[in-house]
Coordinates of C-alpha atoms and ligand atoms in Angstrom, one line a residue:
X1 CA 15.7 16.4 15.4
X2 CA 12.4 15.7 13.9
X3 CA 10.3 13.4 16.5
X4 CA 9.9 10.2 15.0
X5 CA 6.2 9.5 13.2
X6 CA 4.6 5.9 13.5
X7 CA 1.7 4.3 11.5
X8 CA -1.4 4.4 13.2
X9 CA -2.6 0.7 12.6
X10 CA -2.3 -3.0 12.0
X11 CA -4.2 -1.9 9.0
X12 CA -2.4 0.9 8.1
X13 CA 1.0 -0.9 8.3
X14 CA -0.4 -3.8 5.9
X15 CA -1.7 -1.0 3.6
X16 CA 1.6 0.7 3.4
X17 CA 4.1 -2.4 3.0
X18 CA 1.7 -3.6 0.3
X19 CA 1.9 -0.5 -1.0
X20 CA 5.7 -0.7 -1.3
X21 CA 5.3 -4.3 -2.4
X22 CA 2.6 -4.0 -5.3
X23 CA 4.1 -2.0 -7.9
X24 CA 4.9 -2.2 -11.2
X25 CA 7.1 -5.6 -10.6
X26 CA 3.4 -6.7 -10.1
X27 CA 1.6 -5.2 -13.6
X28 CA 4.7 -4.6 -15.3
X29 CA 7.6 -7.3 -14.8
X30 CA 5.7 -10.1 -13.5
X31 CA 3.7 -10.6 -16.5
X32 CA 6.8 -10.6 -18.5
X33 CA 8.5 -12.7 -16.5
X34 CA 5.6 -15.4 -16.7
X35 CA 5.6 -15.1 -20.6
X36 CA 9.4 -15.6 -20.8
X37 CA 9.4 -18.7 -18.1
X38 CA 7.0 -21.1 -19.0
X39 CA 3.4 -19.3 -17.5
X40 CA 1.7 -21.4 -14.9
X41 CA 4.9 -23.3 -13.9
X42 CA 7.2 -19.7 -13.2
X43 CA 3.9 -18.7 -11.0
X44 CA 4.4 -21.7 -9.0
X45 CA 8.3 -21.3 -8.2
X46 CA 7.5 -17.7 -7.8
X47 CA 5.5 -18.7 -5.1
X48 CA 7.3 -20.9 -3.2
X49 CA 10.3 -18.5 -3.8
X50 CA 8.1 -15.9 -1.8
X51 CA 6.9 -18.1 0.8
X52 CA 10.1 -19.7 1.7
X53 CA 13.1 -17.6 0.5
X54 CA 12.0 -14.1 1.1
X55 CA 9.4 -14.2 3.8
X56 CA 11.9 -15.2 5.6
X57 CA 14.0 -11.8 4.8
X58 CA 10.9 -10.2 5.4
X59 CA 10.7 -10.8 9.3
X60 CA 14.5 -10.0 9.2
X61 CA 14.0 -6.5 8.2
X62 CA 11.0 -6.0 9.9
X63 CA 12.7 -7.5 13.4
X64 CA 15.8 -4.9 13.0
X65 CA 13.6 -1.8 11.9
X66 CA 11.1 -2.0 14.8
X67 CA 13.5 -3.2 17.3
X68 CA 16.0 -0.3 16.4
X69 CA 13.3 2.3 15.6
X70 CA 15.6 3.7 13.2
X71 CA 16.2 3.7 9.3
X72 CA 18.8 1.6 8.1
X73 CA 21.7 3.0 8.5
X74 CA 20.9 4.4 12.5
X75 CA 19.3 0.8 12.7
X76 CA 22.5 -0.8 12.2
X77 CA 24.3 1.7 14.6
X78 CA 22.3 0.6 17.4
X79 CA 22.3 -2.8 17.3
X80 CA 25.8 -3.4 16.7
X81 CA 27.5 0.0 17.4
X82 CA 30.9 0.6 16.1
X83 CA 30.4 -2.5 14.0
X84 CA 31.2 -2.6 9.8
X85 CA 27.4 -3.5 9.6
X86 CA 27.3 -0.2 9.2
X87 CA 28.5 -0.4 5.4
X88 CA 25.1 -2.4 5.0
X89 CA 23.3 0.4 6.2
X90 CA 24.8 2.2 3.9
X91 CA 24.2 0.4 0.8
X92 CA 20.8 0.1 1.4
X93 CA 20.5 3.9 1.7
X94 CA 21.5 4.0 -1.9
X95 CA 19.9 1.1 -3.5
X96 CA 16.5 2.5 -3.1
X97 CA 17.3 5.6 -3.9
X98 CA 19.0 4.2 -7.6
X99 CA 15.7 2.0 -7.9
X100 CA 13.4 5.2 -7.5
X101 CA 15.8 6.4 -10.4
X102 CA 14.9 3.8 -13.3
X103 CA 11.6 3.3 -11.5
X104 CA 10.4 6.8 -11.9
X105 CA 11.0 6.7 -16.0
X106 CA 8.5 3.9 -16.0
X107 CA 6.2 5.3 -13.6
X108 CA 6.6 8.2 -15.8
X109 CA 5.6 6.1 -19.0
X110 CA 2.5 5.0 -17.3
X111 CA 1.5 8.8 -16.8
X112 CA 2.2 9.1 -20.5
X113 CA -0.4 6.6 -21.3
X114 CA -2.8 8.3 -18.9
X115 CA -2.9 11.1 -21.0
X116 CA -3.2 9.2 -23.9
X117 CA -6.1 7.5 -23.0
X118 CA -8.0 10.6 -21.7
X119 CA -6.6 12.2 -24.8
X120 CA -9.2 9.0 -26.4
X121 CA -5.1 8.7 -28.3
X122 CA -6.0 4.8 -28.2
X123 CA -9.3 4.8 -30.3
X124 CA -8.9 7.6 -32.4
X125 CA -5.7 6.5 -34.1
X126 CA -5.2 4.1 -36.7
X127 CA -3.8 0.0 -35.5
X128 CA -0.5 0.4 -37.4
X129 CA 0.5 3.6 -35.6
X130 CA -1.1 2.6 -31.9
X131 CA 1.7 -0.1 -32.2
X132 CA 4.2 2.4 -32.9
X133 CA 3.4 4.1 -29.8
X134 CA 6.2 2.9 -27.6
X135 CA 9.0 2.7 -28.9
X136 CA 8.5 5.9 -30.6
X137 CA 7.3 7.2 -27.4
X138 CA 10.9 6.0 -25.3
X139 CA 13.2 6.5 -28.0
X140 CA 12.4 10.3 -28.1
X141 CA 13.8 13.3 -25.7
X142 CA 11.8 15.3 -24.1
X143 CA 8.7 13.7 -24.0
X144 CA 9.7 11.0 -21.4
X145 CA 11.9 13.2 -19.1
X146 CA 9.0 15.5 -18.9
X147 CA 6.8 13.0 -17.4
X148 CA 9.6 11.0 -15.3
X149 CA 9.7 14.6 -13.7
X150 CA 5.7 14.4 -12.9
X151 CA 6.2 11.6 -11.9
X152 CA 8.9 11.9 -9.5
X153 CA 7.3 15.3 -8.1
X154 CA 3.9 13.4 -7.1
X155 CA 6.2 11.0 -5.1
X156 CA 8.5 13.8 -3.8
X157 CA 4.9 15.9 -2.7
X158 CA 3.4 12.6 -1.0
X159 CA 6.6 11.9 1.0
X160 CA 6.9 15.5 1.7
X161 CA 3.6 15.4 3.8
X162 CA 5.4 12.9 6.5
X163 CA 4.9 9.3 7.5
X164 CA 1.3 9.9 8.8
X165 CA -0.2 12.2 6.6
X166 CA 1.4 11.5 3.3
X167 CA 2.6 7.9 3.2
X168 CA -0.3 5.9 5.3
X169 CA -3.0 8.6 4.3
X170 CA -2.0 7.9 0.7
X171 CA -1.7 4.5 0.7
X172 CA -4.7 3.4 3.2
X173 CA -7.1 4.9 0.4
X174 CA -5.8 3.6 -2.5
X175 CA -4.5 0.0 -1.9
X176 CA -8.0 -1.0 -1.3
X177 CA -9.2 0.9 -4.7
X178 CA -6.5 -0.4 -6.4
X179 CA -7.1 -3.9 -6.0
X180 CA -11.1 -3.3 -6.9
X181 CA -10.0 -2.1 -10.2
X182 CA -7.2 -4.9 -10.6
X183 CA -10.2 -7.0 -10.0
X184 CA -12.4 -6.0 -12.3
X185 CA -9.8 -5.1 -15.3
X186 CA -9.1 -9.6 -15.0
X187 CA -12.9 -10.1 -15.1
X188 CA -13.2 -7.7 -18.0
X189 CA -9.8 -9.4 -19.4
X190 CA -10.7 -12.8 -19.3
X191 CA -14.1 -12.0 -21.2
X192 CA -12.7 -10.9 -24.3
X193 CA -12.8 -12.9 -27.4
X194 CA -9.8 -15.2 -27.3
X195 CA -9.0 -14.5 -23.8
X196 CA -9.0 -18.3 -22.9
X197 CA -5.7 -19.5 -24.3
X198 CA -4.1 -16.6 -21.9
X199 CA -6.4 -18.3 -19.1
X200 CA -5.1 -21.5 -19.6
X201 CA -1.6 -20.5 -20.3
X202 CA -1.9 -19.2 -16.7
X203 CA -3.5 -22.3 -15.0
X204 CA -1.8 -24.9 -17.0
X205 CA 1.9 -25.6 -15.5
X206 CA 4.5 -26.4 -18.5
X207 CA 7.5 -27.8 -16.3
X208 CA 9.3 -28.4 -19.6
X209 CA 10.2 -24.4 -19.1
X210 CA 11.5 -24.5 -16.1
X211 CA 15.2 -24.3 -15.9
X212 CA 17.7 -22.8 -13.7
X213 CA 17.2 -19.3 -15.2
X214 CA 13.5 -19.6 -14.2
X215 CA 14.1 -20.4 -11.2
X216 CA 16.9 -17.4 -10.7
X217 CA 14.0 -15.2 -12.1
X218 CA 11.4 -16.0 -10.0
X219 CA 13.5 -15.5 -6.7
X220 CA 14.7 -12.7 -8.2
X221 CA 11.2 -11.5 -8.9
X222 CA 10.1 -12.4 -5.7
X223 CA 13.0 -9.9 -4.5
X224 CA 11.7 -7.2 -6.7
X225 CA 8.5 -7.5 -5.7
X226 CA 8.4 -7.8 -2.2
X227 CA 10.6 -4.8 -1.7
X228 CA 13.2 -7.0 0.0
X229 CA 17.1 -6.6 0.4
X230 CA 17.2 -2.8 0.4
X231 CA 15.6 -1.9 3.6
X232 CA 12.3 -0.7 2.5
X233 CA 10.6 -2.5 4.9
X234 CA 13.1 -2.0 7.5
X235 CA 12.5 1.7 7.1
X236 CA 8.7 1.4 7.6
X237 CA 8.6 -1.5 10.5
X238 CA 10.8 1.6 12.0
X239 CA 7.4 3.5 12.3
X240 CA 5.2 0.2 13.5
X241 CA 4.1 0.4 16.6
X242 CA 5.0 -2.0 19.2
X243 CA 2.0 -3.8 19.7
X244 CA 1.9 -4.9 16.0
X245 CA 2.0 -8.3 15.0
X246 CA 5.3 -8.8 12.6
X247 CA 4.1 -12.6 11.7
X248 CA 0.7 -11.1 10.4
X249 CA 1.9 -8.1 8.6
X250 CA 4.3 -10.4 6.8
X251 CA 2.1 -12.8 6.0
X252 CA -0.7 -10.2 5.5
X253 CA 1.6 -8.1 2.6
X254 CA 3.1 -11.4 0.6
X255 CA -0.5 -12.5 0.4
X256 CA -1.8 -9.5 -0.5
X257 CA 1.5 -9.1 -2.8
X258 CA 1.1 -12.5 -4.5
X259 CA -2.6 -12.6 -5.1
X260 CA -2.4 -9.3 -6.6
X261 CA 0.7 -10.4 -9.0
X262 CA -1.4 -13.6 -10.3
X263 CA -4.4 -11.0 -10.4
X264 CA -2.5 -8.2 -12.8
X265 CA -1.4 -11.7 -14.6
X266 CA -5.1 -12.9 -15.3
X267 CA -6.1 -8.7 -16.2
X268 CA -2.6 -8.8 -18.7
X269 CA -1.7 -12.3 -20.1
X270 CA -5.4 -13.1 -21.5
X271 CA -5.5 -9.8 -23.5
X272 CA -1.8 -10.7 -24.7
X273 CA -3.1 -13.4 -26.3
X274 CA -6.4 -12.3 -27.4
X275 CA -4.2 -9.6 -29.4
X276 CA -1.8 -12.3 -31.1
X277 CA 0.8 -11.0 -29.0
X278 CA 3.5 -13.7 -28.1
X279 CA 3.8 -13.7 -24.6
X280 CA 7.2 -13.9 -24.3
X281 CA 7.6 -10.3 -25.9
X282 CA 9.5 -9.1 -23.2
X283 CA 9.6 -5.7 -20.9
X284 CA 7.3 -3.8 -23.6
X285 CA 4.7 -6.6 -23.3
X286 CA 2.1 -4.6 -21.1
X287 CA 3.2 -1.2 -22.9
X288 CA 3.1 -2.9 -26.0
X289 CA -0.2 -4.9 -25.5
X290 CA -2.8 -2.5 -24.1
X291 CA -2.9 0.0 -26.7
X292 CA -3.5 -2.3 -29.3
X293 CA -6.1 -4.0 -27.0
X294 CA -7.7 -0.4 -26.2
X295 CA -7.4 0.2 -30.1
X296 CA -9.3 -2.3 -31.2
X297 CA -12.0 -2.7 -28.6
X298 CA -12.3 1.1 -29.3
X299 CA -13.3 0.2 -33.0
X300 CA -16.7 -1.4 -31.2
X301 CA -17.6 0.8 -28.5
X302 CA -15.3 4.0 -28.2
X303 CA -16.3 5.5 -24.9
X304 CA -15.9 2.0 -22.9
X305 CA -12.2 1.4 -24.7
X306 CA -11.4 5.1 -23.1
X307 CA -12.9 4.6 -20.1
X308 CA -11.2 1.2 -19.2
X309 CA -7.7 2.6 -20.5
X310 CA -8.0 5.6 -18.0
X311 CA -8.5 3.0 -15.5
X312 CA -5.9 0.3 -16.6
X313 CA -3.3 3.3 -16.3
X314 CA -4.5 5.0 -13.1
X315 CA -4.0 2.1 -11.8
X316 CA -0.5 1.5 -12.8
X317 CA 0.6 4.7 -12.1
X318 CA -1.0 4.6 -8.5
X319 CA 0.5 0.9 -7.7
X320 CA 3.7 2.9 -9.2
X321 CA 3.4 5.6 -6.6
X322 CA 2.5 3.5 -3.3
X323 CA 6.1 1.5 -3.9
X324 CA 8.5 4.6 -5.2
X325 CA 7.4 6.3 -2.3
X326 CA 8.7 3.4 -0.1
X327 CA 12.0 4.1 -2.0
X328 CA 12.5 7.9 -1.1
X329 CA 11.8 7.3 2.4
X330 CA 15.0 5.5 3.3
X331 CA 16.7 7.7 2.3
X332 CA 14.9 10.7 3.8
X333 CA 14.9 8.6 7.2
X334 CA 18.4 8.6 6.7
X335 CA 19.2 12.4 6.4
X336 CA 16.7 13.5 8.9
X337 CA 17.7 10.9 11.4
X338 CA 21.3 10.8 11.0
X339 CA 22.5 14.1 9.3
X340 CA 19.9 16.2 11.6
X341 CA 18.3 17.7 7.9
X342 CA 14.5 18.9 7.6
X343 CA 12.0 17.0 5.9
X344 CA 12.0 19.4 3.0
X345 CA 15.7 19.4 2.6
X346 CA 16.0 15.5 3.0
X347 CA 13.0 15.3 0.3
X348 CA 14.8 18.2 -2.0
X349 CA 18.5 16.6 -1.8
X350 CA 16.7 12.5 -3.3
X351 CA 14.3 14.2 -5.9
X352 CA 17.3 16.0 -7.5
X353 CA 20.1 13.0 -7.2
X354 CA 17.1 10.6 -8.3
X355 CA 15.7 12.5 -10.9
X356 CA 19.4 12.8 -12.8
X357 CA 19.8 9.8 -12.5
X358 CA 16.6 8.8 -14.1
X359 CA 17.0 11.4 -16.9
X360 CA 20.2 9.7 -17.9
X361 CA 17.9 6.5 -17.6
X362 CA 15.7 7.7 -19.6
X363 CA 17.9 9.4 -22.4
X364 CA 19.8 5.7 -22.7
X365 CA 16.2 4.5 -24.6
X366 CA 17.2 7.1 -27.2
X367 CA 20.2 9.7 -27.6
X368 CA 22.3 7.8 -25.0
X369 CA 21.2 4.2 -26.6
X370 CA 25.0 3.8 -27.4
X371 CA 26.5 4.1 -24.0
X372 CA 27.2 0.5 -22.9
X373 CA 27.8 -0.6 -18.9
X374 CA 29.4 -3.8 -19.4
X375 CA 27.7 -4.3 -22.0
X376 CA 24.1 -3.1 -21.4
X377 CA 22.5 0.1 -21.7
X378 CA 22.5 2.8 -18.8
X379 CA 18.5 1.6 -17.6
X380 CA 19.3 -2.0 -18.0
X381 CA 22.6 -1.8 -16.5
X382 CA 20.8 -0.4 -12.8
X383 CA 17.9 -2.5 -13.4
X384 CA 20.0 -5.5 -13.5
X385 CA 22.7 -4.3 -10.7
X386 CA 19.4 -3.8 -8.4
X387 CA 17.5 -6.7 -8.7
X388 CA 20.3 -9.3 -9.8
X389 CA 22.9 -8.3 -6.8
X390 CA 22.4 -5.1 -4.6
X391 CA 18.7 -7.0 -3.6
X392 CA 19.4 -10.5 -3.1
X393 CA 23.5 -8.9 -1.5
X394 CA 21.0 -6.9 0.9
X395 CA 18.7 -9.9 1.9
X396 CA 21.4 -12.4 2.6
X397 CA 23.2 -9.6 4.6
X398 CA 19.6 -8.6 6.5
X399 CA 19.6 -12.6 7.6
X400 CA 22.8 -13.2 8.4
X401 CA 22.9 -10.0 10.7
X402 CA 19.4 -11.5 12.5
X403 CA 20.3 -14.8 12.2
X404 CA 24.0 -15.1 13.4
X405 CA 24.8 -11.7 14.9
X406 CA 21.7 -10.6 17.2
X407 CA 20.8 -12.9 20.0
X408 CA 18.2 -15.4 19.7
X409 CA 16.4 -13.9 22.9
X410 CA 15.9 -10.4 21.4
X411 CA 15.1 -11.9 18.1
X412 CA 12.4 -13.6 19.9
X413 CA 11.0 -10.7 22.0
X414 CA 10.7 -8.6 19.2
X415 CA 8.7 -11.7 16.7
X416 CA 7.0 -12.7 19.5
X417 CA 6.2 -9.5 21.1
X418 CA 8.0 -10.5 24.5
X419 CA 6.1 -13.7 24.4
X420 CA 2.8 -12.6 24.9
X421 CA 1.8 -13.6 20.6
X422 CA 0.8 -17.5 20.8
X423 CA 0.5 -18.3 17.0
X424 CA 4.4 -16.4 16.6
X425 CA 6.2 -18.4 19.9
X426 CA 4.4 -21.8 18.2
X427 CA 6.2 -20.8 14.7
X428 CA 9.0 -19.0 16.2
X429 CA 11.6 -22.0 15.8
X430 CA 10.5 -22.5 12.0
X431 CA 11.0 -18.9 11.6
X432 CA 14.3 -19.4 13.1
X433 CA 15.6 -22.2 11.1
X434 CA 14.1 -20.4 7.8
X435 CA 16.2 -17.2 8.5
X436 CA 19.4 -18.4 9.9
X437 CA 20.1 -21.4 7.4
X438 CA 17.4 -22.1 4.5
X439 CA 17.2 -18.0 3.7
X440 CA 21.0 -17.6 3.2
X441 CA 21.6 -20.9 1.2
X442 CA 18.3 -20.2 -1.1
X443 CA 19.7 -16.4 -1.8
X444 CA 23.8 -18.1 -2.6
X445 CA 22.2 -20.6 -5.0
X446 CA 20.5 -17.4 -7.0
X447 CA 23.9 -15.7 -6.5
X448 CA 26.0 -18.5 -8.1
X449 CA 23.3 -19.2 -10.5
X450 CA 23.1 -15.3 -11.6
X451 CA 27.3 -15.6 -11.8
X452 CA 27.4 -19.1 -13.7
X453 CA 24.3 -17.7 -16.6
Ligands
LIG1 N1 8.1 -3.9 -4.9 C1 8.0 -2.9 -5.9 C2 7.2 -3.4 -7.1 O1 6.9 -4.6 -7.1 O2 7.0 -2.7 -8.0 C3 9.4 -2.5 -6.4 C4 10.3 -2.1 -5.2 C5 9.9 -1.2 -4.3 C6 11.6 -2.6 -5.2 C7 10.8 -0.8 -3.2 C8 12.4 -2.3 -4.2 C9 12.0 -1.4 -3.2 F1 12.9 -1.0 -2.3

């Protein structure tokens, strides 16, 4: 068996759970999500929905993955051998691996618009066609299953090179860069001409929106976007060392996740409305958006419109990366740990199962439109059996096995690093409380809300 790999620092184990955790939910879905739930207000329950609900489920994962040292299935093995908590290993093998399947035809739309924009596509065409772009763009064949397979062969390589090399090499370099450019694509944002209704749609809480659907959608978002309920981050507190601090990476990567969210919102919304775009346009709004944005600012000064669009989407597409690489390895912990494969073989085996799956994903935006799951189309049916019920399923599973099943004294070793953490044994009976009770109730009341809507 392969000997197992770990991160090599507090910094790189921030650096690669925020690279799981920032991803498209952050540039893609969240801005969506604010548009269709009332702005400032949905950021505000998405916050608290992050601090208190899946933080929470956060520690849990992270406790079971560096206590066990294995991925999820192996982790649930160990700590409760010849248990059925097994079976909850076992759906979280799979979840990520169906995520990376609908994730990887938008990752693979965002390297679309990469070559558009250094193609100067944006600027050189004519306003009523630039809004054309995507749905022409998704509808067709070939087009998007050729760049879902870039796409998905840029994760495959990265998680190919291992733990160490691949996954924190990557991520270390870019999270940093990434949020530099998120940075100053806001600042640019917020300068355009019209850009302060956006501003203030953001900063000005409408509660008159907020309903029990919002609130379903920002727990649900804060699911999505902290990688929760699918053993993600059980998977890579496997490699943590254990001198690491599990209160300050989780803190450290929802900060770092939430301020980067309300960042992409300020670099997005702004630009929606400076464009006449109605926020509430749904999961093309940042698709939709840009282009026209790019478009017409390329009327004034061409080379800056290109230049800025190559940025926008490189950093998309790397945010994209950093989190679908998070997805393939749980499941290539899982068949190098438990099934004795290679690297290469484990890597090889996900790639091909994922990228079918995505192609059928892809083909249901066109050819396959009319093939209905209960009703929805083949993307929105996985999207919404992910991040409705297979995330929030995993997460209330994940604290109930912490919270009721392991004993409080290894729960507390492991948080508090056998006592010797201050700050954690202070917080420890919050943390506690949080998992075992207010964690499960939060993630039933989505359930039954999810059900009842
Ligand atoms: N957190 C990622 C994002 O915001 O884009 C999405 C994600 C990654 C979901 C990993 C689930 C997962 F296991």
């Amino acid at each position: 068996m392969t000997p197992r790999e770990n991160f090599g620092s507090r910094f790189a184990v921030v650096m690669a759970m925020a690279g799981s955790a920032v991803g498209l939910g952050n540039i893609w879905r969240f801005p969506y999500m604010v548009g269709e739930h009332g702005g400032a207000a949905f950021i505000i329950l998405y916050a608290l929905a992050s601090f208190i609900l899946v933080l929470p489920i956060f520690f849990a994962e992270t406790i079971i993955g560096r206590r066990s040292r294995q991925g999820t299935f192996g982790a649930m093995e160990k700590l409760a051998p010849g248990s059925r908590w097994k079976w909850l290993g076992l759906l979280t093998v799979f979840a990520p691996i169906i995520i990376l399947s609908y994730y990887s035809v938008v990752g693979g739309w965002s390297v679309e618009y990469l070559f558009k924009a250094v193609c100067l596509d944006f600027t050189n065409t004519p306003p009523e066609q630039v809004q054309g772009f995507f749905g022409a763009f998704i509808s067709s064949t070939g087009g998007p299953i050729a760049v879902h397979t870039i796409f998905m062969l840029l994760v495959a390589g990265i998680v190919l090179a291992g733990v160490k090399k691949g996954i924190e090499g990557f991520t270390k370099v870019t999270m940093p860069v990434l949020f530099v450019l998120i940075v100053a694509l806001a600042i640019y944002s917020v300068t355009l001409p019209g850009a302060s209704e956006g501003v203030a749609y953001l900063v000005k809480p409408d509660f008159s929106k907020v309903d029990a659907r919002a609130v379903a959608a920002a727990m649900g978002q804060a699911f999505f976007s902290l990688s929760l309920g699918v053993g993600t981050i059980l998977t890579y507190a496997s490699y943590m060392r254990k001198e690491e601090n599990i209160l300050a990476s989780g803190i450290g990567t929802a900060v770092s996740d939430l301020l980067f969210a309300i960042i992409a919102g300020f670099a997005v919304m702004p630009a929606v409305f400076a464009a006449g775009i109605a926020p509430g346009a749904g999961p093309g709004l940042v698709f939709d958006t840009l282009p026209y944005i790019f478009n017409r600012m390329g009327a004034d000064v061409p080379w800056l419109s290109a230049v800025i669009a190559i940025i926008f989407f490189v950093t998309i597409l790397v945010a994209a990366l950093t989190s679908a690489i998070s997805m393939m390895e749980v499941g290539v912990a899982y068949l190098t740990e438990e099934k004795g494969m290679r690297r290469p073989t484990a890597v090889l085996i996900i790639t091909v199962f994922a990228w079918a799956v995505g192609v059928l994903c892809s083909l249901s935006f066109g050819p396959l439109a009319e093939v209905k799951l209960l009703g929805n189309s083949i993307f929105d049916f996985l999207d919404k059996l992910c991040s409705n019920w297979l995330l929030p399923a995993g997460g209330l599973l994940f604290t109930l096995f912490v919270g009721w099943k392991m004993s409080r004294p290894d729960v507390y070793a492991e948080f508090t690093n056998d006592g010797t953490l201050k700050a954690n044994v202070r917080i420890f009976d919050v943390i506690w409380f949080l998992i075992r009770y207010v964690a499960p109730v939060g993630i039933v009341v989505v359930f039954l809300t999810n059900l009842i809507l």
